[in-house]
CSV table of C-alpha atoms and ligand atoms in Angstrom, one decimal:
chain,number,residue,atom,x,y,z
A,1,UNK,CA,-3.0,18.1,-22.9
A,2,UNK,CA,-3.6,14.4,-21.9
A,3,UNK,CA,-0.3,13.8,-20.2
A,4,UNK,CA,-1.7,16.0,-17.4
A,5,UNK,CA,-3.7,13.0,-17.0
A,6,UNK,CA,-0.9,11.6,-15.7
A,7,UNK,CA,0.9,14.9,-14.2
A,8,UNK,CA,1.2,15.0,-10.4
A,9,UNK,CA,2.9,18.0,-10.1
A,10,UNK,CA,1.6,20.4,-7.2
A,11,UNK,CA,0.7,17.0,-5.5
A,12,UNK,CA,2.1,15.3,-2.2
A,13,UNK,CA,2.1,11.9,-1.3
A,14,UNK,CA,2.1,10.1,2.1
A,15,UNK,CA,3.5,6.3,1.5
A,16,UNK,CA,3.8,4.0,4.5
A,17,UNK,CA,6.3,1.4,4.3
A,18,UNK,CA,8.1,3.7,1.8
A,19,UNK,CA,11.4,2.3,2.2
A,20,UNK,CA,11.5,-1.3,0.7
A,21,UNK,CA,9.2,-3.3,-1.6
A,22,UNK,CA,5.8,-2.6,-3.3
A,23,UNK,CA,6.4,1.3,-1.3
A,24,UNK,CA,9.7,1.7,-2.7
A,25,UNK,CA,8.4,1.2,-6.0
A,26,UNK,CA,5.5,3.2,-5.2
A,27,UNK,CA,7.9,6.5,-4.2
A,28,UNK,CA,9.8,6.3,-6.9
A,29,UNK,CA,7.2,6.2,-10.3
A,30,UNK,CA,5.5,9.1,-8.0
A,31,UNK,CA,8.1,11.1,-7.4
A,32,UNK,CA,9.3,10.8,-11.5
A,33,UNK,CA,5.6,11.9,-12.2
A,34,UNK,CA,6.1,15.1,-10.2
A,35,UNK,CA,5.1,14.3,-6.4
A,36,UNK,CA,6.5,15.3,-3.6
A,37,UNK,CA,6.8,12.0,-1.8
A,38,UNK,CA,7.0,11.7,1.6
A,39,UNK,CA,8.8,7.7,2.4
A,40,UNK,CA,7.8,7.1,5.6
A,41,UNK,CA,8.8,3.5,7.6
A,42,UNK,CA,10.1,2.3,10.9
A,43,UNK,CA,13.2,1.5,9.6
A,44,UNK,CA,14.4,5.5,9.0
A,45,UNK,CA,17.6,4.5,7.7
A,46,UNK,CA,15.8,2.4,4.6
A,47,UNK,CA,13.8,5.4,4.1
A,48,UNK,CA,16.6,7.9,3.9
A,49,UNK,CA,18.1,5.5,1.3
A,50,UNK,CA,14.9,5.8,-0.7
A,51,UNK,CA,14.1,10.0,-0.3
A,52,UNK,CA,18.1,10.5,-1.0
A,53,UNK,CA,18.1,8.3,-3.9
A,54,UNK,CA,14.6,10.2,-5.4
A,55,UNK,CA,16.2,13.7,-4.9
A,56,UNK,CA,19.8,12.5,-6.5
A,57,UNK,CA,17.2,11.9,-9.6
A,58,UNK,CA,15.9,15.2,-9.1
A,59,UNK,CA,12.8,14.1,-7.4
A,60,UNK,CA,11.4,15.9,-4.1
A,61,UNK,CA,10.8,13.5,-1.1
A,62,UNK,CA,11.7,13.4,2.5
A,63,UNK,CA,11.6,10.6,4.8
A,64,UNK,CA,9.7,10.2,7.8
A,65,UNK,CA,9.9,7.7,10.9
A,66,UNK,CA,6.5,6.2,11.3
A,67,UNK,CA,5.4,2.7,12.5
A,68,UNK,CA,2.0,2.5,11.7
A,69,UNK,CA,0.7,0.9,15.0
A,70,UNK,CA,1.2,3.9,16.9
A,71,UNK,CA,-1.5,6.4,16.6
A,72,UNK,CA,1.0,9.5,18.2
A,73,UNK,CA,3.3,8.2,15.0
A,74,UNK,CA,0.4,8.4,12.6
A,75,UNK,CA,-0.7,11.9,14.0
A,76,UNK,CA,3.2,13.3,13.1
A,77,UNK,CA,3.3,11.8,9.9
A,78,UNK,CA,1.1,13.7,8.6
A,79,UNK,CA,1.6,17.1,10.3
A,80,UNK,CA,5.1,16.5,9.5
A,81,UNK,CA,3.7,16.1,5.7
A,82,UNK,CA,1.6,19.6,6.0
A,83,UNK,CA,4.3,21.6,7.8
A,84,UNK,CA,7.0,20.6,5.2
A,85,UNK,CA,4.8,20.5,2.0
A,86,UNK,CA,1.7,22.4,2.5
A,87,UNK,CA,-1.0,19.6,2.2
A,88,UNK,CA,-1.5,15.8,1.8
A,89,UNK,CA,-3.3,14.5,-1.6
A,90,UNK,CA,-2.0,11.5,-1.5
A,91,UNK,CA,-2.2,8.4,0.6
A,92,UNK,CA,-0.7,5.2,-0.1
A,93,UNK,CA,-1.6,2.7,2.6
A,94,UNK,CA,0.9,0.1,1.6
A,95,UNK,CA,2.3,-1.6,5.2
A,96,UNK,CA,0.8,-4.8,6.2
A,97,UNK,CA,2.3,-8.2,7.1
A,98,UNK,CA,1.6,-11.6,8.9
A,99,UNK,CA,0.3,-14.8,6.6
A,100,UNK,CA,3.0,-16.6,5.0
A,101,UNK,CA,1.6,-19.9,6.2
A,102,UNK,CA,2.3,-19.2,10.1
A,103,UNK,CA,-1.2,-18.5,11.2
A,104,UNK,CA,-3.3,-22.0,12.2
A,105,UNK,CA,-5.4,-21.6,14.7
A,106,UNK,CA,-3.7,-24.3,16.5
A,107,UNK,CA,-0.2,-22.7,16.6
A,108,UNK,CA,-1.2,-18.9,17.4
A,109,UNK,CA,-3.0,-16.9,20.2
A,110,UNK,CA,-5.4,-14.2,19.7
A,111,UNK,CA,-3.0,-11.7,20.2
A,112,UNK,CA,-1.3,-12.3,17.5
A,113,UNK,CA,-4.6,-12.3,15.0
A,114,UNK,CA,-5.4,-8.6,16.8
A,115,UNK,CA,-1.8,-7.5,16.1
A,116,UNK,CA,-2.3,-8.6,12.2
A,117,UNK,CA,-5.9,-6.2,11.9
A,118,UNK,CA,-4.1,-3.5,14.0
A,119,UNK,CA,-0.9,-3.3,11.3
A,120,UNK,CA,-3.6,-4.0,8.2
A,121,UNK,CA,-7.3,-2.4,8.7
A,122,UNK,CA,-7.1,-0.3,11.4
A,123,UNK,CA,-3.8,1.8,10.7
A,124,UNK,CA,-5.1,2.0,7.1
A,125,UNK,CA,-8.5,3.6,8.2
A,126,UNK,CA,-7.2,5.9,10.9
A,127,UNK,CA,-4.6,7.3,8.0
A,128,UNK,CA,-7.1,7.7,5.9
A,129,UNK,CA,-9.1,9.4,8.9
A,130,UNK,CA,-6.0,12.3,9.2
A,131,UNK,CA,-5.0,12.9,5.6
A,132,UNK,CA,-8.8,13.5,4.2
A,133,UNK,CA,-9.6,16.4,6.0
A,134,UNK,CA,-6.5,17.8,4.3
A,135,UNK,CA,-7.3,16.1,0.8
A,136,UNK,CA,-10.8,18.0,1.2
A,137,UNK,CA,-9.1,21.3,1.8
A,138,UNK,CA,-6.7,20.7,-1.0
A,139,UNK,CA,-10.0,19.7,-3.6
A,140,UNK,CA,-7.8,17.0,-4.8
A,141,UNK,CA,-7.4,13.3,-2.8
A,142,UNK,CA,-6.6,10.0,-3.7
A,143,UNK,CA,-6.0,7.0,-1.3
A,144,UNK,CA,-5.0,3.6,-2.4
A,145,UNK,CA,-4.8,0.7,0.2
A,146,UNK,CA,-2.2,-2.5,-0.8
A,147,UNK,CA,-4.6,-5.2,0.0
A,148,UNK,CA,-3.2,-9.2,-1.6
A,149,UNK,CA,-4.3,-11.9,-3.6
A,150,UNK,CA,-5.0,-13.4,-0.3
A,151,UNK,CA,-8.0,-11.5,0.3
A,152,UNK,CA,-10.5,-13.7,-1.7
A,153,UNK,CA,-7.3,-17.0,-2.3
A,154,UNK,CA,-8.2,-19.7,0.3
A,155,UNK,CA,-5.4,-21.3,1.9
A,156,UNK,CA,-4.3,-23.2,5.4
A,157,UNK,CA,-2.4,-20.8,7.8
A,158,UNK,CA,-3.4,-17.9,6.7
A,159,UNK,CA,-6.5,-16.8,8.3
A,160,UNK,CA,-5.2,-13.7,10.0
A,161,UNK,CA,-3.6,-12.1,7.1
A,162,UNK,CA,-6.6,-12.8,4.7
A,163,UNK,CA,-9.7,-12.1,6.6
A,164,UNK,CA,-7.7,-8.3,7.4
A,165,UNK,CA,-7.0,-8.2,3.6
A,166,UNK,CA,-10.2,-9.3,2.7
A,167,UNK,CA,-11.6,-6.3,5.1
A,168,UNK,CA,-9.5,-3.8,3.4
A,169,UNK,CA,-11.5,-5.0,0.5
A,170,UNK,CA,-14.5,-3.8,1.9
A,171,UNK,CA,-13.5,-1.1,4.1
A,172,UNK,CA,-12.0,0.6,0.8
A,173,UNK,CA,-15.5,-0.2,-1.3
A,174,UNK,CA,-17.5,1.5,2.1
A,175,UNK,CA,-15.3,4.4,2.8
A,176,UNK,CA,-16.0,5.5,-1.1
A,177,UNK,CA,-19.4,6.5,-0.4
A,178,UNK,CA,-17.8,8.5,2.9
A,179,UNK,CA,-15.2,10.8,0.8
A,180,UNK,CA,-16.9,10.2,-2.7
A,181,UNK,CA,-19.0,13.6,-2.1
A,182,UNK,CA,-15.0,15.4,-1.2
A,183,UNK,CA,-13.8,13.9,-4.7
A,184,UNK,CA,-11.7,11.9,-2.7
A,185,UNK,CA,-11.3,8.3,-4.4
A,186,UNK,CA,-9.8,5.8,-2.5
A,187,UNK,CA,-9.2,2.4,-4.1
A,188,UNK,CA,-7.5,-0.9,-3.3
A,189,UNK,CA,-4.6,-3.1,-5.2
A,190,UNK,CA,-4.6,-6.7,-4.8
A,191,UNK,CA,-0.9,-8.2,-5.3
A,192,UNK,CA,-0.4,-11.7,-6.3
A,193,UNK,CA,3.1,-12.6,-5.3
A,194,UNK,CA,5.7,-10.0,-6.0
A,195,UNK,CA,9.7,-10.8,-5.6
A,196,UNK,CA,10.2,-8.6,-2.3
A,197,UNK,CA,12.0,-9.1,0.5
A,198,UNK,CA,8.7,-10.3,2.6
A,199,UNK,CA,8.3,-13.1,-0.3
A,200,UNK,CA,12.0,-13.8,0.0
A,201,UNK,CA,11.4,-15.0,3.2
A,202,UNK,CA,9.1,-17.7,2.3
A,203,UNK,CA,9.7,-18.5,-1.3
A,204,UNK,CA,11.6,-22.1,-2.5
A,205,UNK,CA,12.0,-23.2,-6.0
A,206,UNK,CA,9.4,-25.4,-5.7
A,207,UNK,CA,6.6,-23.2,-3.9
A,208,UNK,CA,7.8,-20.6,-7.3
A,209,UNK,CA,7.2,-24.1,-9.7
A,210,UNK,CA,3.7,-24.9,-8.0
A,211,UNK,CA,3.0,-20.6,-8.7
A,212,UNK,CA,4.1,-20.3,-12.4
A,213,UNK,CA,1.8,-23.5,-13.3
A,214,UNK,CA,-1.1,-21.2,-12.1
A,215,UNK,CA,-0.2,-17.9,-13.4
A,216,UNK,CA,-0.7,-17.6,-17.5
A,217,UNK,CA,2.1,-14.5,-17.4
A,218,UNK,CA,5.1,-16.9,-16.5
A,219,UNK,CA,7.1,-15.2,-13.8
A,220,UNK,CA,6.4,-13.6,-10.6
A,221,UNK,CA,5.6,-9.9,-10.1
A,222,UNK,CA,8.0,-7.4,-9.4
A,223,UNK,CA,7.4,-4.2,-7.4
A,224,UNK,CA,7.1,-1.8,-10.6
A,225,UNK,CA,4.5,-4.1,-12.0
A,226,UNK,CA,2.0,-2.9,-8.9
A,227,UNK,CA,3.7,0.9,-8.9
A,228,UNK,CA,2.0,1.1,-12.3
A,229,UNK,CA,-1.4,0.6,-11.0
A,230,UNK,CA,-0.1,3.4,-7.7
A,231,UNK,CA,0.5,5.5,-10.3
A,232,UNK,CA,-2.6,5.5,-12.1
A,233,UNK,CA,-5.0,5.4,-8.8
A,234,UNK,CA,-2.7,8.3,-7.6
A,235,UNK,CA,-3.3,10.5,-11.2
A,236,UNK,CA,-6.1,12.4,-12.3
A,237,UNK,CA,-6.6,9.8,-15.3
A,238,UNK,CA,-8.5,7.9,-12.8
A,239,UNK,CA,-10.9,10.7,-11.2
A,240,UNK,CA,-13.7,8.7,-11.8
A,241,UNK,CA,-12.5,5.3,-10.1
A,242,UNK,CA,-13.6,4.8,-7.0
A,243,UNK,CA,-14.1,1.9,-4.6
A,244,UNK,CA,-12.6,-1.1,-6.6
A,245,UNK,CA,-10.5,-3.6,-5.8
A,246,UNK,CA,-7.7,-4.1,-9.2
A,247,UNK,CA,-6.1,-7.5,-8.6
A,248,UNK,CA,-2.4,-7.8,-10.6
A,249,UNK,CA,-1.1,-11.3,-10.6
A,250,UNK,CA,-0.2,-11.9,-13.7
A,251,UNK,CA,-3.3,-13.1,-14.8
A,252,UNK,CA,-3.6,-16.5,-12.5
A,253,UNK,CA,-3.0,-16.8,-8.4
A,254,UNK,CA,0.0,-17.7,-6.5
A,255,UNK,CA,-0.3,-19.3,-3.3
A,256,UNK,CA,2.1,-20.8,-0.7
A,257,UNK,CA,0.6,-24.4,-0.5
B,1,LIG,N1,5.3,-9.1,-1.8
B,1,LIG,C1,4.2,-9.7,-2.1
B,1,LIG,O1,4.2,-10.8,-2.7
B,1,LIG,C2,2.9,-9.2,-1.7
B,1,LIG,C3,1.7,-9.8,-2.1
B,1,LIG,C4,0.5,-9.3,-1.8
B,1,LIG,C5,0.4,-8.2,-1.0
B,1,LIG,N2,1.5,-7.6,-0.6
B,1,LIG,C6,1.3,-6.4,0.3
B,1,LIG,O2,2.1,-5.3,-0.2
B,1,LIG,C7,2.5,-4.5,0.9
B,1,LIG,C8,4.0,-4.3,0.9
B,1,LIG,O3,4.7,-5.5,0.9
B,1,LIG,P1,6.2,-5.8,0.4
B,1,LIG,O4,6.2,-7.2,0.0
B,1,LIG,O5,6.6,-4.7,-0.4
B,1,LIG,O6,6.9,-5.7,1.8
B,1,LIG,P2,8.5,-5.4,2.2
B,1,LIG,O7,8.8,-6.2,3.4
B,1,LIG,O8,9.3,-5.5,1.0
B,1,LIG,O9,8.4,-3.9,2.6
B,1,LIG,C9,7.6,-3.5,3.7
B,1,LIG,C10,8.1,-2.2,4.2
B,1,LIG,O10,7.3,-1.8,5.3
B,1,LIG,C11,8.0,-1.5,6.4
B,1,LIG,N3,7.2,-1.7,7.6
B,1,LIG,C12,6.8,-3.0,8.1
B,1,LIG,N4,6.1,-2.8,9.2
B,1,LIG,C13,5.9,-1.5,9.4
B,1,LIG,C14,5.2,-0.7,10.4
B,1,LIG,N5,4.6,-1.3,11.4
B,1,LIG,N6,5.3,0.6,10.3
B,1,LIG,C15,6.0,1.2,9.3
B,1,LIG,N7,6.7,0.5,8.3
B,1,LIG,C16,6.6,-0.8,8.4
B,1,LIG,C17,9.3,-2.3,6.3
B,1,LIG,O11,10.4,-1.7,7.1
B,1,LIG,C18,9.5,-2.3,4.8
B,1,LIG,O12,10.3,-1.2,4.4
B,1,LIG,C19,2.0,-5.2,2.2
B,1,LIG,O13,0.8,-4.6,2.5
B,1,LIG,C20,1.8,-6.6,1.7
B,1,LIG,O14,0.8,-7.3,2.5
B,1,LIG,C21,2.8,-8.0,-0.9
Protein backbone atom coordinates (compact mmCIF):
# COMPACT_ATOMS: atom_id res chain seq x y z
CA UNK A 1 0.00 0.00 0.00
CA UNK A 2 1.66 3.51 -0.66
CA UNK A 3 0.06 5.39 2.11
CA UNK A 4 2.31 3.43 4.45
CA UNK A 5 4.69 5.59 2.81
CA UNK A 6 3.33 8.05 4.75
CA UNK A 7 2.10 5.82 7.98
CA UNK A 8 3.96 6.49 11.22
CA UNK A 9 2.17 4.33 13.28
CA UNK A 10 4.44 2.21 15.81
CA UNK A 11 6.71 5.33 15.65
CA UNK A 12 7.68 8.05 18.44
CA UNK A 13 8.69 11.34 18.07
CA UNK A 14 10.83 13.67 20.31
CA UNK A 15 10.02 17.48 19.31
CA UNK A 16 11.78 20.28 21.08
CA UNK A 17 10.08 23.52 21.29
CA UNK A 18 6.85 21.41 20.86
CA UNK A 19 4.60 23.87 22.34
CA UNK A 20 4.28 26.93 19.98
CA UNK A 21 5.24 27.68 16.36
CA UNK A 22 7.02 25.63 13.54
CA UNK A 23 6.98 22.60 16.77
CA UNK A 24 3.44 22.92 17.26
CA UNK A 25 2.76 22.38 13.79
CA UNK A 26 5.24 19.78 13.78
CA UNK A 27 3.28 17.65 16.76
CA UNK A 28 0.31 17.94 15.39
CA UNK A 29 0.61 16.62 11.34
CA UNK A 30 2.70 13.78 13.39
CA UNK A 31 0.59 12.82 15.71
CA UNK A 32 -2.60 12.74 12.81
CA UNK A 33 -0.18 10.43 10.89
CA UNK A 34 0.02 8.01 13.74
CA UNK A 35 3.06 9.10 16.10
CA UNK A 36 3.26 9.11 19.44
CA UNK A 37 4.55 12.65 20.01
CA UNK A 38 6.31 13.56 22.72
CA UNK A 39 5.90 18.05 23.00
CA UNK A 40 8.64 18.90 24.86
CA UNK A 41 9.50 22.94 25.90
CA UNK A 42 10.45 25.01 28.84
CA UNK A 43 7.29 26.53 28.91
CA UNK A 44 5.30 23.10 30.37
CA UNK A 45 2.19 24.75 30.51
CA UNK A 46 2.30 25.56 26.42
CA UNK A 47 3.13 22.07 25.98
CA UNK A 48 0.34 20.54 27.98
CA UNK A 49 -1.94 22.79 25.84
CA UNK A 50 -0.46 21.22 22.74
CA UNK A 51 -0.33 17.06 24.02
CA UNK A 52 -3.98 17.72 25.54
CA UNK A 53 -5.23 19.22 22.46
CA UNK A 54 -3.48 16.15 20.19
CA UNK A 55 -5.15 13.51 22.51
CA UNK A 56 -8.76 15.44 22.45
CA UNK A 57 -8.23 14.55 18.48
CA UNK A 58 -7.46 11.16 19.37
CA UNK A 59 -3.79 11.57 18.91
CA UNK A 60 -1.15 10.00 21.52
CA UNK A 61 1.42 12.63 22.87
CA UNK A 62 2.64 13.68 26.24
CA UNK A 63 4.42 16.69 27.21
CA UNK A 64 7.73 17.01 28.60
CA UNK A 65 9.67 19.92 30.51
CA UNK A 66 12.98 20.38 28.66
CA UNK A 67 15.08 23.51 27.96
CA UNK A 68 17.52 22.43 25.65
CA UNK A 69 20.60 24.10 27.22
CA UNK A 70 20.76 21.86 29.96
CA UNK A 71 22.34 18.58 29.27
CA UNK A 72 20.68 16.85 32.76
CA UNK A 73 17.26 18.11 30.85
CA UNK A 74 18.27 16.66 27.57
CA UNK A 75 19.36 13.25 29.25
CA UNK A 76 15.40 13.04 30.82
CA UNK A 77 13.89 13.83 27.79
CA UNK A 78 14.64 11.11 26.27
CA UNK A 79 14.56 8.45 28.97
CA UNK A 80 11.39 9.96 29.82
CA UNK A 81 10.53 9.26 25.95
CA UNK A 82 11.84 5.38 26.28
CA UNK A 83 10.22 4.71 29.72
CA UNK A 84 6.69 5.97 28.53
CA UNK A 85 6.83 4.75 24.89
CA UNK A 86 9.35 2.11 24.40
CA UNK A 87 11.85 3.82 21.95
CA UNK A 88 12.68 7.12 20.19
CA UNK A 89 12.50 7.17 16.13
CA UNK A 90 12.00 10.41 15.82
CA UNK A 91 13.85 13.59 16.48
CA UNK A 92 12.77 16.89 15.56
CA UNK A 93 15.41 19.52 16.57
CA UNK A 94 13.28 22.44 16.12
CA UNK A 95 14.40 25.20 19.18
CA UNK A 96 16.68 27.84 18.19
CA UNK A 97 16.59 31.65 18.57
CA UNK A 98 18.65 34.99 18.66
CA UNK A 99 19.03 37.08 15.09
CA UNK A 100 16.25 39.30 14.47
CA UNK A 101 18.64 42.16 13.75
CA UNK A 102 20.04 42.47 17.51
CA UNK A 103 23.40 40.92 16.89
CA UNK A 104 26.25 43.72 15.67
CA UNK A 105 29.26 43.15 16.80
CA UNK A 106 29.35 46.45 18.22
CA UNK A 107 26.23 46.15 20.51
CA UNK A 108 26.83 42.43 21.87
CA UNK A 109 29.52 40.48 23.90
CA UNK A 110 30.74 37.11 23.30
CA UNK A 111 28.67 35.67 25.65
CA UNK A 112 25.84 36.26 24.07
CA UNK A 113 27.22 34.71 20.45
CA UNK A 114 28.24 31.38 22.75
CA UNK A 115 24.66 31.40 24.17
CA UNK A 116 23.17 31.49 20.37
CA UNK A 117 25.56 28.05 19.19
CA UNK A 118 24.79 26.51 22.66
CA UNK A 119 20.65 26.81 22.06
CA UNK A 120 21.31 26.04 18.03
CA UNK A 121 24.32 23.51 17.18
CA UNK A 122 25.23 22.15 20.12
CA UNK A 123 21.83 21.12 21.85
CA UNK A 124 20.91 19.82 18.30
CA UNK A 125 23.96 17.49 18.11
CA UNK A 126 23.97 16.25 21.71
CA UNK A 127 20.03 15.26 20.98
CA UNK A 128 20.88 13.61 18.21
CA UNK A 129 23.87 11.97 20.28
CA UNK A 130 20.97 10.38 22.90
CA UNK A 131 18.18 9.44 20.67
CA UNK A 132 20.39 7.46 17.91
CA UNK A 133 21.51 4.78 19.86
CA UNK A 134 17.81 4.12 20.49
CA UNK A 135 16.85 4.88 16.66
CA UNK A 136 19.57 2.11 15.94
CA UNK A 137 17.96 -0.34 18.27
CA UNK A 138 14.63 0.42 16.97
CA UNK A 139 15.99 -0.18 12.96
CA UNK A 140 14.05 2.84 12.11
CA UNK A 141 15.40 6.75 12.85
CA UNK A 142 14.86 9.98 11.37
CA UNK A 143 16.19 13.35 12.66
CA UNK A 144 15.32 16.66 11.17
CA UNK A 145 17.10 19.86 12.42
CA UNK A 146 14.94 23.47 11.76
CA UNK A 147 17.82 25.37 10.46
CA UNK A 148 16.41 29.24 8.53
CA UNK A 149 16.76 31.02 5.50
CA UNK A 150 19.33 32.84 7.37
CA UNK A 151 21.83 30.30 7.04
CA UNK A 152 23.14 31.20 3.52
CA UNK A 153 20.80 35.14 3.42
CA UNK A 154 23.33 37.78 4.31
CA UNK A 155 22.24 40.53 6.45
CA UNK A 156 23.55 43.21 9.27
CA UNK A 157 22.93 42.02 12.90
CA UNK A 158 22.63 38.81 12.44
CA UNK A 159 25.89 37.12 12.61
CA UNK A 160 25.23 34.96 15.55
CA UNK A 161 22.03 33.44 14.55
CA UNK A 162 23.33 32.68 10.87
CA UNK A 163 26.81 31.45 11.19
CA UNK A 164 24.86 28.70 13.99
CA UNK A 165 22.23 28.08 11.31
CA UNK A 166 24.60 27.93 8.67
CA UNK A 167 26.53 25.12 10.90
CA UNK A 168 23.45 23.12 11.32
CA UNK A 169 23.65 23.11 7.63
CA UNK A 170 26.75 21.31 7.70
CA UNK A 171 26.72 19.55 10.87
CA UNK A 172 23.36 17.82 9.40
CA UNK A 173 25.21 17.06 5.75
CA UNK A 174 28.37 15.52 8.19
CA UNK A 175 26.47 13.59 10.76
CA UNK A 176 24.69 11.60 7.58
CA UNK A 177 27.71 9.75 6.84
CA UNK A 178 27.84 9.04 10.90
CA UNK A 179 24.20 7.31 11.22
CA UNK A 180 23.82 6.72 7.34
CA UNK A 181 25.32 2.98 7.90
CA UNK A 182 22.20 2.74 11.08
CA UNK A 183 19.51 3.80 8.32
CA UNK A 184 19.23 6.74 10.40
CA UNK A 185 18.55 9.87 7.99
CA UNK A 186 18.86 13.06 9.49
CA UNK A 187 18.01 16.11 7.39
CA UNK A 188 17.62 19.90 7.73
CA UNK A 189 14.62 22.46 6.85
CA UNK A 190 15.43 25.86 6.01
CA UNK A 191 12.35 28.38 6.88
CA UNK A 192 12.03 31.59 5.23
CA UNK A 193 9.82 33.79 7.39
CA UNK A 194 6.92 31.96 8.92
CA UNK A 195 3.92 34.06 10.93
CA UNK A 196 5.01 32.76 14.55
CA UNK A 197 5.13 34.40 17.58
CA UNK A 198 9.19 34.82 17.34
CA UNK A 199 8.38 36.78 13.86
CA UNK A 200 5.64 38.66 15.65
CA UNK A 201 8.15 40.17 17.56
CA UNK A 202 9.98 41.78 14.88
CA UNK A 203 7.63 42.01 11.94
CA UNK A 204 6.03 45.81 10.66
CA UNK A 205 3.92 46.26 7.69
CA UNK A 206 6.61 47.57 6.01
CA UNK A 207 9.51 45.01 6.80
CA UNK A 208 6.28 42.35 5.43
CA UNK A 209 6.02 44.95 2.11
CA UNK A 210 9.96 44.86 1.57
CA UNK A 211 9.41 40.58 1.96
CA UNK A 212 6.46 39.94 -0.36
CA UNK A 213 8.41 42.02 -3.21
CA UNK A 214 11.05 39.19 -2.92
CA UNK A 215 8.98 36.12 -2.49
CA UNK A 216 7.18 34.97 -5.95
CA UNK A 217 4.37 33.00 -3.56
CA UNK A 218 2.86 36.35 -2.20
CA UNK A 219 2.37 35.90 1.58
CA UNK A 220 4.48 34.78 4.35
CA UNK A 221 4.74 31.17 5.53
CA UNK A 222 2.73 29.67 8.09
CA UNK A 223 3.72 26.94 10.42
CA UNK A 224 1.88 24.00 8.50
CA UNK A 225 3.60 25.10 5.39
CA UNK A 226 7.10 23.72 7.10
CA UNK A 227 5.10 20.70 9.05
CA UNK A 228 4.59 19.39 5.55
CA UNK A 229 8.19 18.97 4.88
CA UNK A 230 8.47 17.39 9.06
CA UNK A 231 6.12 15.18 7.89
CA UNK A 232 7.73 13.89 4.93
CA UNK A 233 11.50 13.73 6.45
CA UNK A 234 9.82 12.03 9.45
CA UNK A 235 7.95 9.16 6.95
CA UNK A 236 9.34 6.26 5.37
CA UNK A 237 8.51 8.05 1.81
CA UNK A 238 11.76 9.63 2.37
CA UNK A 239 14.19 6.51 3.41
CA UNK A 240 16.48 7.40 0.90
CA UNK A 241 16.98 11.25 1.84
CA UNK A 242 19.64 11.95 3.64
CA UNK A 243 21.91 15.00 4.45
CA UNK A 244 20.04 17.84 2.60
CA UNK A 245 19.21 21.03 3.39
CA UNK A 246 15.14 21.76 1.82
CA UNK A 247 14.68 25.51 1.96
CA UNK A 248 10.69 26.58 2.00
CA UNK A 249 10.22 30.20 1.52
CA UNK A 250 7.84 30.58 -0.78
CA UNK A 251 10.05 30.46 -3.56
CA UNK A 252 12.01 33.99 -2.95
CA UNK A 253 13.83 35.22 0.60
CA UNK A 254 12.61 37.27 3.31
CA UNK A 255 14.83 39.32 5.23
CA UNK A 256 14.55 41.90 8.07
CA UNK A 257 16.54 44.88 6.39
N1 LIG B 1 9.34 31.80 12.43
C1 LIG B 1 10.22 32.00 11.48
O1 LIG B 1 10.06 32.91 10.64
C2 LIG B 1 11.45 31.13 11.36
C3 LIG B 1 12.26 31.30 10.23
C4 LIG B 1 13.39 30.51 10.09
C5 LIG B 1 13.71 29.58 11.06
N2 LIG B 1 12.90 29.44 12.15
C6 LIG B 1 13.30 28.44 13.14
O2 LIG B 1 12.21 27.61 13.47
C7 LIG B 1 12.35 27.16 14.83
C8 LIG B 1 11.05 27.42 15.57
O3 LIG B 1 10.77 28.81 15.52
P1 LIG B 1 9.31 29.41 15.77
O4 LIG B 1 9.22 30.64 14.97
O5 LIG B 1 8.28 28.35 15.62
O6 LIG B 1 9.44 29.84 17.31
P2 LIG B 1 8.31 30.09 18.41
O7 LIG B 1 8.87 31.17 19.27
O8 LIG B 1 6.96 30.27 17.81
O9 LIG B 1 8.31 28.73 19.23
C9 LIG B 1 9.48 28.30 19.84
C10 LIG B 1 9.15 27.36 20.98
O10 LIG B 1 10.39 26.93 21.55
C11 LIG B 1 10.34 27.06 22.96
N3 LIG B 1 11.71 27.29 23.43
C12 LIG B 1 12.47 28.41 23.25
N4 LIG B 1 13.67 28.23 23.84
C13 LIG B 1 13.68 26.98 24.38
C14 LIG B 1 14.64 26.21 25.08
N5 LIG B 1 15.85 26.72 25.40
N6 LIG B 1 14.31 24.96 25.44
C15 LIG B 1 13.10 24.44 25.15
N7 LIG B 1 12.13 25.13 24.51
C16 LIG B 1 12.43 26.39 24.11
C17 LIG B 1 9.38 28.21 23.22
O11 LIG B 1 8.80 28.12 24.51
C18 LIG B 1 8.35 28.01 22.10
O12 LIG B 1 7.31 27.14 22.50
C19 LIG B 1 13.59 27.87 15.38
O13 LIG B 1 14.70 27.02 15.28
C20 LIG B 1 13.76 29.06 14.45
O14 LIG B 1 15.10 29.51 14.40
C21 LIG B 1 11.77 30.19 12.33
Amino acid sequence: MIQELFNLKEKTAIVTGGANGIGKASCEILAAFGAKVVVSDYDLEAATNTSKSINDKGGSSIAVHCDVTKDEELVKLVNKTVEQFGGVHILVNNVGGGGAGRESPYDIEVEQFKKVFEMNVFSMWRLCQLAAPHMKKGGYGSIINMSSMASINKSPAISAYASSKAAINHMTRNLAFDYGPDEIRINAIGPGAVRTQALRKVLTPEIEKRMLAKTPIKRLGEPEDIAGAVLYFAAPISKWTSGQVLFINGGGEQTLD
